[in-house]
Amino acid sequence: MTSPTDQVAQLADLAATTLLRFATAGSVDDGKSTLVGRLLHDSKSVLTDQMEAVEAVSAQRGQDAPDLALLTDGLRAEREQGITIDVAYRYFATARRRFILADTPGHVQYTRNMVTGASTADLAVVLVDARNGVIEQTRRHAAVAALLRVPHVVLAVNKMDLVDYRESVFAAIAEEFTAYASDLGVPEITAIPISALAGDNVVDASAHMDWYGGPTVLEHLETVPVSHDLTACPARFPVQYVIRPQSAEHPDYRGYAGQIASGVLRVGEAVTVLPSGRTSTIEGIDALGESVDIAWAPQSVTVRLKDDIDISRGDLIAPSASAPATTQDVEATVCHVADQPLAVGARVLLKHTTRTVKAIVKEIPSRLTLDDLSQHPDPGQLVANDIGRVVVRTAEPLALDAYADSRRTGSFLLIDPADGTTLAAGMAGESFASQAETTVQADEEGWDF
Amino acid sequence: MTTAAHLHADSGSDAPYALSHLDALESEAVHIFREVAGEFEKPVVLFSGGKDSIVMLHLALKAFAPAPVPFTLLHVDTGHNFPEVLEYRDRTVERHGLRLHVASVQDYIDAGKLRERPDGTRNPLQTLPLTEAIQRLKFDAVFGGGRRDEEKARAKERVFSLRDEFSQWDPRRQRPELWQLYNGRHAPGEHVRVFPLSNWTELDVWQYIAREGIELPEIYFAHEREVFSRNGMWLTAGAWGGAKEGETTETRLIRYRTVGDMSCTGAVDSDAATLDAVIAEIAVSRLTERGATRADDKMSEAAMEDRKREGYF
């Protein structure tokens, strides 16, 4: 327990901390709400009045201990059914780091929610029940994390108290999961034995598992490198908005405003504007009120170029030395997120970075079953929570990267032009970093998975 | 110093291309403002003179500099606002050459369209003037300062939150929030509520105010004030009402953590007279912002959820 004075002493550190976005996934009864509640409670992120409310409701229900799951179950329908129906965002901080948690439900009909949570996550926590081990849902969660290219995955083996804290149980589950997720190309997997209910290895080290020498869940979250692969990639700068004050003070100012999607921009660098292909040089970078020589993802900046060329929202500025190719034929994996189906021939809008173009779904070569990664050729359409391959033809060229190379410039939405519904979350290029998929029957199309 | 990012150098793996959490949140909020400017016809920023809306405006000014902010402002005035806050509001609007629309709860009461509640609080009465102003002035995007850390129903809110022509929010029919790709498409008559501070916490807001040197209304800082106690909160008497029989008024050293309707915004005992003192106080506070100071959020566990469905902020 830190005293108030200690906390004040930590304030100086708080001002310069990093931000980690992570997501949780677990099956219905794995105790995910309890884990999240425990994380918030034991990291002193739950405040007195929130805890009092939880204690009151728990007592009303005749529970003998405060039900930490109540800290996170927000909507009335969820409280009535005791489940989580939508992604909820939680916020907490320690002296070392600020956290944004996308808390996603784990049941099968909510694949789209886990896809949503994982899309912005640097890390995913997959929860399993030590008594059940790796089940279909666990494999599905691993597959979603792999598909969304989440850099770090934590396997939290929960309810260790119900298997007498036995190392052999944990080791077998960890081994099976790690083999499966590695095959899918998950780059980094950390397995941690926990009891969310009893508090073992969530925030505080367990007194029951001397055989485990690794970090607690919170220690791992505090120390895992925040993904900076973003800056190792070639620079990508989608133009959001053109700033032209045309005022007496700034008669000729023309700045291209946007958030750097990946890589590093430098003053003096030769750049190409896509899709037009025109070239220029970066003359200046304004980083929200300060003129700088260098800026990197994910900073929001305004870029000024030497030449007065026609650039508008939806264009992409990239270093001439590593500019992407443009294409009107997009091959991608999509997760279908809408209630209405997506069929071959559908006319849709495709939103990629700051550019929205008309498009037609030319083919749906296969649907993927996440439980066993089997492919089902030519499903004809995709329905809610389906994962599938699509071929889309766009009305205008896109400067699209492979999702494997850049999550921000390799991702897109398919939107229903009639009512604006988001139909699908798209990831350009190959599904997985490995050759894990197996085809149910011979695939005439010759997909090179 | 040729980089604007505030480097975080405690771990080699994060340097040199790291962003502090405040820089990351600032970049994200600016990105959201620019997305709306690029995709909507007539956005408006809800501006009350409270700290969250002040931070929103500061971010908007940064997002479009050196050009002016391409939005107007809207304030739903309950008629029970703190005079210090209204004065700040008007001064800020003036200083940045902005245009402010005011939707007045008092006008609705005078016209018989709304009825005063027995408890005197007017916060729940803001919904109708807000939604009618949005319809009348044809705003298609409305920026609000709501944060997802504030309350359990808000934790499920989206950065871009679609509202039908009745301004209703349906938590089960929200668009998924994928990557940083915000889908703001809507039918005529519908609009999108946009929350650039979704991922900020109260402490983030205060740290950012301190870092940027943003001026605030003075009631956020400790001062002596005549208050009386009701429902465990220190309230200030005003046009809305005052101490009833059995409630005694006393002079105390207090400050406000949130500013809203005077009838339901409580002050806390505090001697924090500077930003640093306020931040230190918040960091060790064992009460959440609203639980401590907003009577309307205490009404019932589902109060906020129900009100959001009807079109409240």
PDB file of N, CA and C in Angstrom, chain A residues 192-227:
ATOM      1  N   ILE A 192       1.188 -16.957 -17.704  1.00  0.00           N
ATOM      2  CA  ILE A 192       1.242 -16.631 -16.276  1.00  0.00           C
ATOM      3  C   ILE A 192       0.146 -17.398 -15.537  1.00  0.00           C
ATOM      4  N   PRO A 193       0.500 -18.175 -14.477  1.00  0.00           N
ATOM      5  CA  PRO A 193      -0.529 -18.881 -13.690  1.00  0.00           C
ATOM      6  C   PRO A 193      -1.133 -17.933 -12.660  1.00  0.00           C
ATOM      7  N   ILE A 194      -2.462 -17.804 -12.651  1.00  0.00           N
ATOM      8  CA  ILE A 194      -3.083 -16.840 -11.733  1.00  0.00           C
ATOM      9  C   ILE A 194      -4.325 -17.404 -11.056  1.00  0.00           C
ATOM     10  N   SER A 195      -4.753 -16.748  -9.996  1.00  0.00           N
ATOM     11  CA  SER A 195      -6.114 -16.893  -9.489  1.00  0.00           C
ATOM     12  C   SER A 195      -6.650 -15.482  -9.301  1.00  0.00           C
ATOM     13  N   ALA A 196      -7.560 -15.083 -10.215  1.00  0.00           N
ATOM     14  CA  ALA A 196      -8.109 -13.725 -10.129  1.00  0.00           C
ATOM     15  C   ALA A 196      -8.916 -13.568  -8.851  1.00  0.00           C
ATOM     16  N   LEU A 197      -9.611 -14.639  -8.458  1.00  0.00           N
ATOM     17  CA  LEU A 197     -10.469 -14.580  -7.277  1.00  0.00           C
ATOM     18  C   LEU A 197      -9.627 -14.409  -6.013  1.00  0.00           C
ATOM     19  N   ALA A 198      -8.547 -15.179  -5.905  1.00  0.00           N
ATOM     20  CA  ALA A 198      -7.711 -15.133  -4.703  1.00  0.00           C
ATOM     21  C   ALA A 198      -6.615 -14.069  -4.804  1.00  0.00           C
ATOM     22  N   GLY A 199      -6.365 -13.590  -6.025  1.00  0.00           N
ATOM     23  CA  GLY A 199      -5.376 -12.525  -6.187  1.00  0.00           C
ATOM     24  C   GLY A 199      -3.966 -13.015  -6.468  1.00  0.00           C
ATOM     25  N   ASP A 200      -3.793 -14.298  -6.790  1.00  0.00           N
ATOM     26  CA  ASP A 200      -2.448 -14.803  -7.067  1.00  0.00           C
ATOM     27  C   ASP A 200      -1.914 -14.298  -8.408  1.00  0.00           C
ATOM     28  N   ASN A 201      -0.749 -13.680  -8.386  1.00  0.00           N
ATOM     29  CA  ASN A 201      -0.010 -13.294  -9.603  1.00  0.00           C
ATOM     30  C   ASN A 201      -0.746 -12.322 -10.517  1.00  0.00           C
ATOM     31  N   VAL A 202      -1.770 -11.627  -9.999  1.00  0.00           N
ATOM     32  CA  VAL A 202      -2.399 -10.598 -10.830  1.00  0.00           C
ATOM     33  C   VAL A 202      -1.620  -9.306 -10.636  1.00  0.00           C
ATOM     34  N   VAL A 203      -1.613  -8.824  -9.393  1.00  0.00           N
ATOM     35  CA  VAL A 203      -0.788  -7.668  -9.056  1.00  0.00           C
ATOM     36  C   VAL A 203       0.333  -8.108  -8.124  1.00  0.00           C
ATOM     37  N   ASP A 204      -0.060  -8.902  -7.119  1.00  0.00           N
ATOM     38  CA  ASP A 204       0.928  -9.374  -6.140  1.00  0.00           C
ATOM     39  C   ASP A 204       1.346 -10.803  -6.460  1.00  0.00           C
ATOM     40  N   ALA A 205       2.622 -11.105  -6.205  1.00  0.00           N
ATOM     41  CA  ALA A 205       3.132 -12.451  -6.458  1.00  0.00           C
ATOM     42  C   ALA A 205       2.412 -13.452  -5.562  1.00  0.00           C
ATOM     43  N   SER A 206       2.193 -14.642  -6.081  1.00  0.00           N
ATOM     44  CA  SER A 206       1.455 -15.670  -5.355  1.00  0.00           C
ATOM     45  C   SER A 206       2.326 -16.314  -4.284  1.00  0.00           C
ATOM     46  N   ALA A 207       1.709 -16.592  -3.134  1.00  0.00           N
ATOM     47  CA  ALA A 207       2.410 -17.337  -2.093  1.00  0.00           C
ATOM     48  C   ALA A 207       2.247 -18.837  -2.310  1.00  0.00           C
ATOM     49  N   HIS A 208       1.393 -19.215  -3.254  1.00  0.00           N
ATOM     50  CA  HIS A 208       1.077 -20.631  -3.456  1.00  0.00           C
ATOM     51  C   HIS A 208       1.860 -21.275  -4.596  1.00  0.00           C
ATOM     52  N   MET A 209       2.566 -20.465  -5.369  1.00  0.00           N
ATOM     53  CA  MET A 209       3.217 -21.034  -6.553  1.00  0.00           C
ATOM     54  C   MET A 209       4.697 -20.663  -6.589  1.00  0.00           C
ATOM     55  N   ASP A 210       5.450 -21.199  -5.645  1.00  0.00           N
ATOM     56  CA  ASP A 210       6.893 -20.934  -5.593  1.00  0.00           C
ATOM     57  C   ASP A 210       7.595 -21.377  -6.866  1.00  0.00           C
ATOM     58  N   TRP A 211       6.980 -22.372  -7.528  1.00  0.00           N
ATOM     59  CA  TRP A 211       7.613 -22.906  -8.735  1.00  0.00           C
ATOM     60  C   TRP A 211       7.598 -21.922  -9.902  1.00  0.00           C
ATOM     61  N   TYR A 212       6.791 -20.869  -9.788  1.00  0.00           N
ATOM     62  CA  TYR A 212       6.716 -19.898 -10.884  1.00  0.00           C
ATOM     63  C   TYR A 212       7.619 -18.711 -10.575  1.00  0.00           C
ATOM     64  N   GLY A 213       8.574 -18.451 -11.427  1.00  0.00           N
ATOM     65  CA  GLY A 213       9.518 -17.368 -11.141  1.00  0.00           C
ATOM     66  C   GLY A 213       9.314 -16.127 -11.984  1.00  0.00           C
ATOM     67  N   GLY A 214       8.237 -16.103 -12.776  1.00  0.00           N
ATOM     68  CA  GLY A 214       8.062 -14.996 -13.712  1.00  0.00           C
ATOM     69  C   GLY A 214       7.313 -13.813 -13.127  1.00  0.00           C
ATOM     70  N   PRO A 215       6.992 -12.841 -13.977  1.00  0.00           N
ATOM     71  CA  PRO A 215       6.316 -11.623 -13.512  1.00  0.00           C
ATOM     72  C   PRO A 215       4.830 -11.872 -13.243  1.00  0.00           C
ATOM     73  N   THR A 216       4.220 -11.021 -12.401  1.00  0.00           N
ATOM     74  CA  THR A 216       2.763 -11.030 -12.274  1.00  0.00           C
ATOM     75  C   THR A 216       2.191 -10.370 -13.534  1.00  0.00           C
ATOM     76  N   VAL A 217       0.874 -10.463 -13.700  1.00  0.00           N
ATOM     77  CA  VAL A 217       0.245  -9.855 -14.884  1.00  0.00           C
ATOM     78  C   VAL A 217       0.567  -8.364 -14.945  1.00  0.00           C
ATOM     79  N   LEU A 218       0.405  -7.670 -13.814  1.00  0.00           N
ATOM     80  CA  LEU A 218       0.639  -6.225 -13.829  1.00  0.00           C
ATOM     81  C   LEU A 218       2.111  -5.888 -14.082  1.00  0.00           C
ATOM     82  N   GLU A 219       3.025  -6.645 -13.469  1.00  0.00           N
ATOM     83  CA  GLU A 219       4.451  -6.389 -13.708  1.00  0.00           C
ATOM     84  C   GLU A 219       4.768  -6.514 -15.194  1.00  0.00           C
ATOM     85  N   HIS A 220       4.184  -7.533 -15.822  1.00  0.00           N
ATOM     86  CA  HIS A 220       4.429  -7.730 -17.242  1.00  0.00           C
ATOM     87  C   HIS A 220       3.863  -6.565 -18.060  1.00  0.00           C
ATOM     88  N   LEU A 221       2.652  -6.138 -17.708  1.00  0.00           N
ATOM     89  CA  LEU A 221       2.036  -5.015 -18.424  1.00  0.00           C
ATOM     90  C   LEU A 221       2.871  -3.742 -18.278  1.00  0.00           C
ATOM     91  N   GLU A 222       3.500  -3.593 -17.117  1.00  0.00           N
ATOM     92  CA  GLU A 222       4.283  -2.379 -16.855  1.00  0.00           C
ATOM     93  C   GLU A 222       5.605  -2.357 -17.609  1.00  0.00           C
ATOM     94  N   THR A 223       6.120  -3.548 -17.956  1.00  0.00           N
ATOM     95  CA  THR A 223       7.487  -3.594 -18.488  1.00  0.00           C
ATOM     96  C   THR A 223       7.572  -4.011 -19.947  1.00  0.00           C
ATOM     97  N   VAL A 224       6.486  -4.547 -20.501  1.00  0.00           N
ATOM     98  CA  VAL A 224       6.543  -4.988 -21.892  1.00  0.00           C
ATOM     99  C   VAL A 224       6.832  -3.759 -22.774  1.00  0.00           C
ATOM    100  N   PRO A 225       7.708  -3.881 -23.770  1.00  0.00           N
ATOM    101  CA  PRO A 225       7.991  -2.694 -24.594  1.00  0.00           C
ATOM    102  C   PRO A 225       6.724  -2.243 -25.318  1.00  0.00           C
ATOM    103  N   VAL A 226       6.411  -0.950 -25.227  1.00  0.00           N
ATOM    104  CA  VAL A 226       5.312  -0.428 -26.028  1.00  0.00           C
ATOM    105  C   VAL A 226       5.771  -0.505 -27.470  1.00  0.00           C
ATOM    106  N   SER A 227       4.901  -1.031 -28.305  1.00  0.00           N
ATOM    107  CA  SER A 227       5.303  -1.333 -29.667  1.00  0.00           C
ATOM    108  C   SER A 227       5.770  -0.095 -30.429  1.00  0.00           C
TER     109      SER A 227
END
